[in-house]
PDB file of C-alpha atoms in Angstrom:
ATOM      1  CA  UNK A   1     102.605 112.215  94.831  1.00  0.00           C
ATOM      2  CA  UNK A   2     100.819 111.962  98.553  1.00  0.00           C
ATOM      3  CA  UNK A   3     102.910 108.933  99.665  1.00  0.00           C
ATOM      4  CA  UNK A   4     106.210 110.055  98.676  1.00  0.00           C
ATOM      5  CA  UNK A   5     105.240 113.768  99.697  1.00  0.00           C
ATOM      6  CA  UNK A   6     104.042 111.753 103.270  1.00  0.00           C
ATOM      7  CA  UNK A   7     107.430 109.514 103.219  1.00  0.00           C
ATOM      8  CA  UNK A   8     109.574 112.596 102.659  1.00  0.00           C
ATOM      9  CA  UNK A   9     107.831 114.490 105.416  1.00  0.00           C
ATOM     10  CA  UNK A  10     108.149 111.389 107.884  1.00  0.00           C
ATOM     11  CA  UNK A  11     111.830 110.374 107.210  1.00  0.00           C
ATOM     12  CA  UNK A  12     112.886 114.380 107.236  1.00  0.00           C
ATOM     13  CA  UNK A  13     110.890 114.952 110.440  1.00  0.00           C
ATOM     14  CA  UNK A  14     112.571 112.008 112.362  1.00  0.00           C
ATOM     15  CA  UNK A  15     116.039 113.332 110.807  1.00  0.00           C
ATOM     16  CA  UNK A  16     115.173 116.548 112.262  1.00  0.00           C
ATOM     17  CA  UNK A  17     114.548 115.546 115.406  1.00  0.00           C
ATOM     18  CA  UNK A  18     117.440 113.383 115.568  1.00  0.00           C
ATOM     19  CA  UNK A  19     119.618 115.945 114.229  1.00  0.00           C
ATOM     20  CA  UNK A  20     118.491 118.028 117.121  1.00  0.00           C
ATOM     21  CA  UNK A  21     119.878 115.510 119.354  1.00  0.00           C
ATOM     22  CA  UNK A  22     123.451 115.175 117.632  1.00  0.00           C
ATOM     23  CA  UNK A  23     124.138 118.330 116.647  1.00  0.00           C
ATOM     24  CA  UNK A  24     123.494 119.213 120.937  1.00  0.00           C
ATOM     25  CA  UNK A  25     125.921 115.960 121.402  1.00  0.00           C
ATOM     26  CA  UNK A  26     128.798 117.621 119.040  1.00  0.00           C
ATOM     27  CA  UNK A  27     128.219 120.697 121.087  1.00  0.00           C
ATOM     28  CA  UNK A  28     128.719 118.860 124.315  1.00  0.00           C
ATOM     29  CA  UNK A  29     131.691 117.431 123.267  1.00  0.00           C
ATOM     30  CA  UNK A  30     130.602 114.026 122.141  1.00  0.00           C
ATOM     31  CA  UNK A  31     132.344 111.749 120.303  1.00  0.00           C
ATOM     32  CA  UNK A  32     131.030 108.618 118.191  1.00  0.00           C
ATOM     33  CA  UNK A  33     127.782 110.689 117.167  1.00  0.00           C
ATOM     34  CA  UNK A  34     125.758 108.046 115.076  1.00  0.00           C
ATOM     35  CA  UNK A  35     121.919 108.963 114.113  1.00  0.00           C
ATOM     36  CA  UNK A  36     119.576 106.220 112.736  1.00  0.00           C
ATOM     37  CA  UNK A  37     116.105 107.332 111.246  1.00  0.00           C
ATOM     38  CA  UNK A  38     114.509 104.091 110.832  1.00  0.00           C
ATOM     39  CA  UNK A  39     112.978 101.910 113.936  1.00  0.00           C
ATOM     40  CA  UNK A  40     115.387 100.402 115.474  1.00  0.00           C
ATOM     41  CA  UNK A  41     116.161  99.190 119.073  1.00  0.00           C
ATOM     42  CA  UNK A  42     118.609 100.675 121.872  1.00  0.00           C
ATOM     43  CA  UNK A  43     121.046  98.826 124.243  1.00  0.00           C
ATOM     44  CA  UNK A  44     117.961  98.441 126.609  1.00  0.00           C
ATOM     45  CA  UNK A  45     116.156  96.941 123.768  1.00  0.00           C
ATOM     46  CA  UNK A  46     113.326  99.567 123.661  1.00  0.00           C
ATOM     47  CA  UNK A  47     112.302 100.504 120.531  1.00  0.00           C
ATOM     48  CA  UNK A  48     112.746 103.876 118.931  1.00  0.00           C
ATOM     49  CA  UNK A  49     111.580 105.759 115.826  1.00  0.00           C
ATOM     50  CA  UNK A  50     115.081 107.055 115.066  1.00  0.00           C
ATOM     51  CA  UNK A  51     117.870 106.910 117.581  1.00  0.00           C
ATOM     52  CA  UNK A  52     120.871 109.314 118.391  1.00  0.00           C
ATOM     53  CA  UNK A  53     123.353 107.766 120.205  1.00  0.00           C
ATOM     54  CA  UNK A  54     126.967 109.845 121.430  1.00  0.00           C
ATOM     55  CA  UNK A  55     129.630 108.935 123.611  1.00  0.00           C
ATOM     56  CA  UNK A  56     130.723 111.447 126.440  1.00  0.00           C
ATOM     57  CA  UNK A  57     133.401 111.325 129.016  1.00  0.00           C
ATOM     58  CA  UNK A  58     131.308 111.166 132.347  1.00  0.00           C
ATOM     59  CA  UNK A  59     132.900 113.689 134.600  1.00  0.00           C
ATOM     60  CA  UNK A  60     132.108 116.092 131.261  1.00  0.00           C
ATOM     61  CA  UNK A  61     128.498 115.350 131.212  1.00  0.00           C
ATOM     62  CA  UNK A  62     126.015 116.922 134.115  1.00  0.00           C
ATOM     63  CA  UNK A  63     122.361 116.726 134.485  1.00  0.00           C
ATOM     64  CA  UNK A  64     122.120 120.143 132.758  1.00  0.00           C
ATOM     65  CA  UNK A  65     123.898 118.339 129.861  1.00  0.00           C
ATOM     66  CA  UNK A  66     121.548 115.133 129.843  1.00  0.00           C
ATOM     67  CA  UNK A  67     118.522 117.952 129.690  1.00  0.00           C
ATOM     68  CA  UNK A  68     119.771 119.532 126.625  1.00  0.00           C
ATOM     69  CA  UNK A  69     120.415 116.193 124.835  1.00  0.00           C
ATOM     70  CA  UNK A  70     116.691 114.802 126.084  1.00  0.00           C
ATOM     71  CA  UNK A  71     115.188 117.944 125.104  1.00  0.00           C
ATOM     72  CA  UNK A  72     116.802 119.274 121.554  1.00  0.00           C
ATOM     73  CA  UNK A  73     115.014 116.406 119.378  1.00  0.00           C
ATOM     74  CA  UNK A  74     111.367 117.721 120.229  1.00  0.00           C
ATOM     75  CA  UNK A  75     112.489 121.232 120.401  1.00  0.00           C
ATOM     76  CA  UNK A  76     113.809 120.636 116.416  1.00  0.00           C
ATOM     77  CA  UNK A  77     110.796 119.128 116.028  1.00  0.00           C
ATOM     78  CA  UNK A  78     108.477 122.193 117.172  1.00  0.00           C
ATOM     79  CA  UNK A  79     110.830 124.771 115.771  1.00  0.00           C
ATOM     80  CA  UNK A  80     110.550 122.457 112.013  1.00  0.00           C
ATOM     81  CA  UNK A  81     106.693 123.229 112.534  1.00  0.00           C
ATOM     82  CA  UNK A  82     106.730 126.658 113.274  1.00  0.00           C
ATOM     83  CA  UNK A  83     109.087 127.342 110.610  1.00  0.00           C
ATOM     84  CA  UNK A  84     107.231 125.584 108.202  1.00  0.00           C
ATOM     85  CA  UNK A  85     104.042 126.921 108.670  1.00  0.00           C
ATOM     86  CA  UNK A  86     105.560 130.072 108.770  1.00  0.00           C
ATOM     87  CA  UNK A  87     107.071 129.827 105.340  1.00  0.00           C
ATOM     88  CA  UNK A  88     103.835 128.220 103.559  1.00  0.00           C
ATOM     89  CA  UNK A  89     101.664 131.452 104.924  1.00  0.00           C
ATOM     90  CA  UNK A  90     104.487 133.746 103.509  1.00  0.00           C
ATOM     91  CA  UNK A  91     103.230 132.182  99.645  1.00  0.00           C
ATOM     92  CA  UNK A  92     106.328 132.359  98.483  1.00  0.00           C
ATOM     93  CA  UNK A  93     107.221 128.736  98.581  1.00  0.00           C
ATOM     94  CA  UNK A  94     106.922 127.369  95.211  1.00  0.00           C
ATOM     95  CA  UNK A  95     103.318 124.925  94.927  1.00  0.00           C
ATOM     96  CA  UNK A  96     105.367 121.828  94.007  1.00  0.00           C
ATOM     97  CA  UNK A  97     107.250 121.511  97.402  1.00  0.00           C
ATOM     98  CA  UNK A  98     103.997 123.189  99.301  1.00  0.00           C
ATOM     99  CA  UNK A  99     102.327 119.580 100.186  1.00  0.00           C
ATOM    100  CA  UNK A 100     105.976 118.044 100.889  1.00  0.00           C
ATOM    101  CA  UNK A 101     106.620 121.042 103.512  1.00  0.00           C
ATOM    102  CA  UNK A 102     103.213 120.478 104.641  1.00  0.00           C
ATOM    103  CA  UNK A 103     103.525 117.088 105.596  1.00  0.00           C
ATOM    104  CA  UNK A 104     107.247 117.874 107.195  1.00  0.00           C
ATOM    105  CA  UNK A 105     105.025 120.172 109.319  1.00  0.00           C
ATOM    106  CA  UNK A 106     102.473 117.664 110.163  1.00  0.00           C
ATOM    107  CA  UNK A 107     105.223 115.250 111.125  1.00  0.00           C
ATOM    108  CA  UNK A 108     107.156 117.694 113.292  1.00  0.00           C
ATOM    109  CA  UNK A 109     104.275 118.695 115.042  1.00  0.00           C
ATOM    110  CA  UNK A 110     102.767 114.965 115.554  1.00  0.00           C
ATOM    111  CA  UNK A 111     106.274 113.893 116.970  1.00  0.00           C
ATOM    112  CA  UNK A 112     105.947 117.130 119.585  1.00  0.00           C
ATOM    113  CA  UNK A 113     102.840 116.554 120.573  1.00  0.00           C
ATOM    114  CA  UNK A 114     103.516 112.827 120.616  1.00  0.00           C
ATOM    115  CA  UNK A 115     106.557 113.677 123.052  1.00  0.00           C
ATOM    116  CA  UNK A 116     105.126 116.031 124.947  1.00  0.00           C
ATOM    117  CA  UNK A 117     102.561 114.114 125.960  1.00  0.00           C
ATOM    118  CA  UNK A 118     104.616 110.628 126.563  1.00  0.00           C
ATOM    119  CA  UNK A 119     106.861 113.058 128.993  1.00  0.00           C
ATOM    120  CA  UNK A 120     103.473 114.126 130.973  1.00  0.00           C
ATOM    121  CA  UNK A 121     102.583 110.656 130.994  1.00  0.00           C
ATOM    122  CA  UNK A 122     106.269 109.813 132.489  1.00  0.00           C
ATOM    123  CA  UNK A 123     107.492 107.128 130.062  1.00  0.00           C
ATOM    124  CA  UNK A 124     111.357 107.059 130.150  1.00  0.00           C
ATOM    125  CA  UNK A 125     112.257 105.547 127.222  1.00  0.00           C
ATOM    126  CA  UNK A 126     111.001 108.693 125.691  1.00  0.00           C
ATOM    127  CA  UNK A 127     113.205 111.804 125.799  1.00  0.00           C
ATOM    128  CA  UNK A 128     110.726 113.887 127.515  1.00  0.00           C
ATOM    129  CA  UNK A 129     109.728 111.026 129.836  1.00  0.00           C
ATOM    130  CA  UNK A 130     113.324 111.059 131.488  1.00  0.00           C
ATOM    131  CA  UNK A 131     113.181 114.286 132.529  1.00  0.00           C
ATOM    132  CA  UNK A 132     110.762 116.151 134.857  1.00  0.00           C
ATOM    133  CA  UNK A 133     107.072 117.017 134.165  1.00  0.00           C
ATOM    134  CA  UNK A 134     106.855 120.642 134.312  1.00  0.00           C
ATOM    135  CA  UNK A 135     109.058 120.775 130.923  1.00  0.00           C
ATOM    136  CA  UNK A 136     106.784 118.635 129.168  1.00  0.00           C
ATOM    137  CA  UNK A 137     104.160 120.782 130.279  1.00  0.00           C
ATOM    138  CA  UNK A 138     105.530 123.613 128.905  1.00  0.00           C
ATOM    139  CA  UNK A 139     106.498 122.540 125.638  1.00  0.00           C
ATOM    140  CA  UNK A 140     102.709 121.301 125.291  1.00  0.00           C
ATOM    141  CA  UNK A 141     101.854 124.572 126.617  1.00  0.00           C
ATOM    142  CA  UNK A 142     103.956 126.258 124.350  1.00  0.00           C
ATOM    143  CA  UNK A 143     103.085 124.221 121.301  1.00  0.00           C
ATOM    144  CA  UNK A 144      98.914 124.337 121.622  1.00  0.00           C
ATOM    145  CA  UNK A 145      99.182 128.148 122.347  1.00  0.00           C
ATOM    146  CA  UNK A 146     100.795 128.342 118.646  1.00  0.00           C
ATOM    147  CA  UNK A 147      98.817 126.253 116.970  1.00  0.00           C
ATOM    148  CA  UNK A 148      95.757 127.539 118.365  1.00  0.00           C
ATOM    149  CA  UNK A 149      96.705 130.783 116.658  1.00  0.00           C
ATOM    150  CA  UNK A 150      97.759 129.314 113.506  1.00  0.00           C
ATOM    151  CA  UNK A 151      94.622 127.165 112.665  1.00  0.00           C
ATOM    152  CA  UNK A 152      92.865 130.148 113.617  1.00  0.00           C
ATOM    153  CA  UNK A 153      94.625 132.245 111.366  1.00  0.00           C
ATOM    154  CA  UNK A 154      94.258 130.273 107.907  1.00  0.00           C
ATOM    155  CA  UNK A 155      91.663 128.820 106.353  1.00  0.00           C
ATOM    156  CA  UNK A 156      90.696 124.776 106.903  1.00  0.00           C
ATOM    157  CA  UNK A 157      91.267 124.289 103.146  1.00  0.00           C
ATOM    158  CA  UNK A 158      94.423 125.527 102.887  1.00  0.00           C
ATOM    159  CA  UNK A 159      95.926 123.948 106.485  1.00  0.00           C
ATOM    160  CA  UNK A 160      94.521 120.730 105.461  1.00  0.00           C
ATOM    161  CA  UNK A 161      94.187 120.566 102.005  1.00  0.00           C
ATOM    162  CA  UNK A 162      98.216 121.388 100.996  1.00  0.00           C
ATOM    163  CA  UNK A 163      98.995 118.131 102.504  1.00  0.00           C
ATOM    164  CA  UNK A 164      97.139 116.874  99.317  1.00  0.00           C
ATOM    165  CA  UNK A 165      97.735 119.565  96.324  1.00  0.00           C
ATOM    166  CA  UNK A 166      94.191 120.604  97.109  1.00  0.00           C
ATOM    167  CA  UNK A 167      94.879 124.250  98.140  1.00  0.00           C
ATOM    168  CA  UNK A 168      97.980 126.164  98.224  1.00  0.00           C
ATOM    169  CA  UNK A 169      99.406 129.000  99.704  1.00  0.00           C
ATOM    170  CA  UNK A 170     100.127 131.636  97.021  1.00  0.00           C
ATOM    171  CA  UNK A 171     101.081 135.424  97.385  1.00  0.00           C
ATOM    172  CA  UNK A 172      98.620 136.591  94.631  1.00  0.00           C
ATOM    173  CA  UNK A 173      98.946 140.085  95.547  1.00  0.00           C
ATOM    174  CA  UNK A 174     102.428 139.687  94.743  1.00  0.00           C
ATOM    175  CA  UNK A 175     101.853 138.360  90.786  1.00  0.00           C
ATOM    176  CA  UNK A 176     102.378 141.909  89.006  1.00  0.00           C
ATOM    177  CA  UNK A 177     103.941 140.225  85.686  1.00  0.00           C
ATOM    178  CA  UNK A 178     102.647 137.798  83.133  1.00  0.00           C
ATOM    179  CA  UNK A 179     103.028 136.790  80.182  1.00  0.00           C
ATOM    180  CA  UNK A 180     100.999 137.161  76.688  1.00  0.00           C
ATOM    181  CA  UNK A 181     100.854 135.328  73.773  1.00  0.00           C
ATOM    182  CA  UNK A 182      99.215 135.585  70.128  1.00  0.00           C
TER     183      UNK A 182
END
C-alpha cells in the first residue's frame, strides 16, 4: 500500500496547496478559477507542480491582493502539516488511513519547506520567490520552530515509521472495551 498511500499524499498535498490559492482567488473576487494538480506549464512557459490560475479585474487587484494569492498555497500547505500531525498524535485516527495522513503530512511539509526556501533564494516563478524575503523567512522560521518541537515530542519510530504501517499512533489508554469469545 506505500505507493498509493505516497501517490495519495502527493496528489492531495499539491491539491491543497492549490486549493489554498483558489479558494483566496474566489475570495478576491476572481473569476475563471481553474486548478491543475499535475505538472504542467504557465503562459511564461515555466513549469509548475500544480497551477492555479484566476482572472481579476485590475483596478480590483492591489499588491496586498497579489500577497495573499502568492502566499495561501504554502500557508495550506503548512497548516495541512500541522493539522495532520496534530491529528495522528491525538490516536484517534483509525491505523488504516494513519500512513496515508502521514505521507499528506510529509508532502505538505516538503512543499513548505521547498517554498520557503525557493522564496529566500528569490526565484520568481515560485510563489514565495515573487514576493519579498522577510516572509519567506518567516514562514521557514515559523515552520522549523514547529517541527523542532514535534520530532522532539514523538518517538523516531512512530514519525517515521507510519509512513510505512511500521508504527502507529494509537490512544491505548483509551481501549476500555473488548471483546471475548469461547
Amino acid at each position: 500500500m506505500t505507493p498509493v498511500n505516497m501517490a495519495v499524499g502527493y496528489f492531495g498535498a499539491v491539491g491543497w496547496h492549490e486549493g489554498g490559492h483558489a479558494l483566496t482567488a474566489l475570495g478576491l473576487g476572481g473569476r475563471d478559477v481553474t486548478v491543475t494538480v499535475w505538472p504542467t506549464r504557465d503562459d511564461e512557459e515555466n513549469w509548475h507542480l500544480g497551477l492555479t490560475t484566476a482572472r481579476f479585474k485590475t483596478s480590483e487587484f492591489s499588491d496586498f491582493d497579489r500577497t495573499l494569492f502568492n502566499t495561501m498555497g504554502p500557508t495550506a500547505m503548512w497548516v495541512g502539516h500541522m493539522a495532520t500531525r496534530g491529528l495522528l498524535r491525538t490516536g484517534y485516527i483509525p491505523r488504516a488511513i494513519q500512513p496515508t495522513l502521514g505521507w499528506f503530512s510529509f508532502f505538505n511539509q516538503v512543499g513548505y519547506y521547498g517554498q520557503a526556501i525557493m522564496g529566500l533564494a528569490r526565484l520568481d516563478t515560485t510563489d514565495l520567490g515573487k514576493e519579498p524575503a522577510w516572509i519567506s523567512a518567516v514562514m521557514l522560521g515559523g515552520g522549523l520552530a514547529f517541527d523542532l518541537l514535534d520530532f522532539l515530542t514523538d518517538t523516531p519510530n512512530k514519525y517515521f515509521g507510519v509512513l510505512f504501517g511500521q508504527e502507529f499512533y494509537d490512544n491505548d489508554e483509551e481501549k476500555n472495551f473488548g471483546t471475548i469469545a469461547a
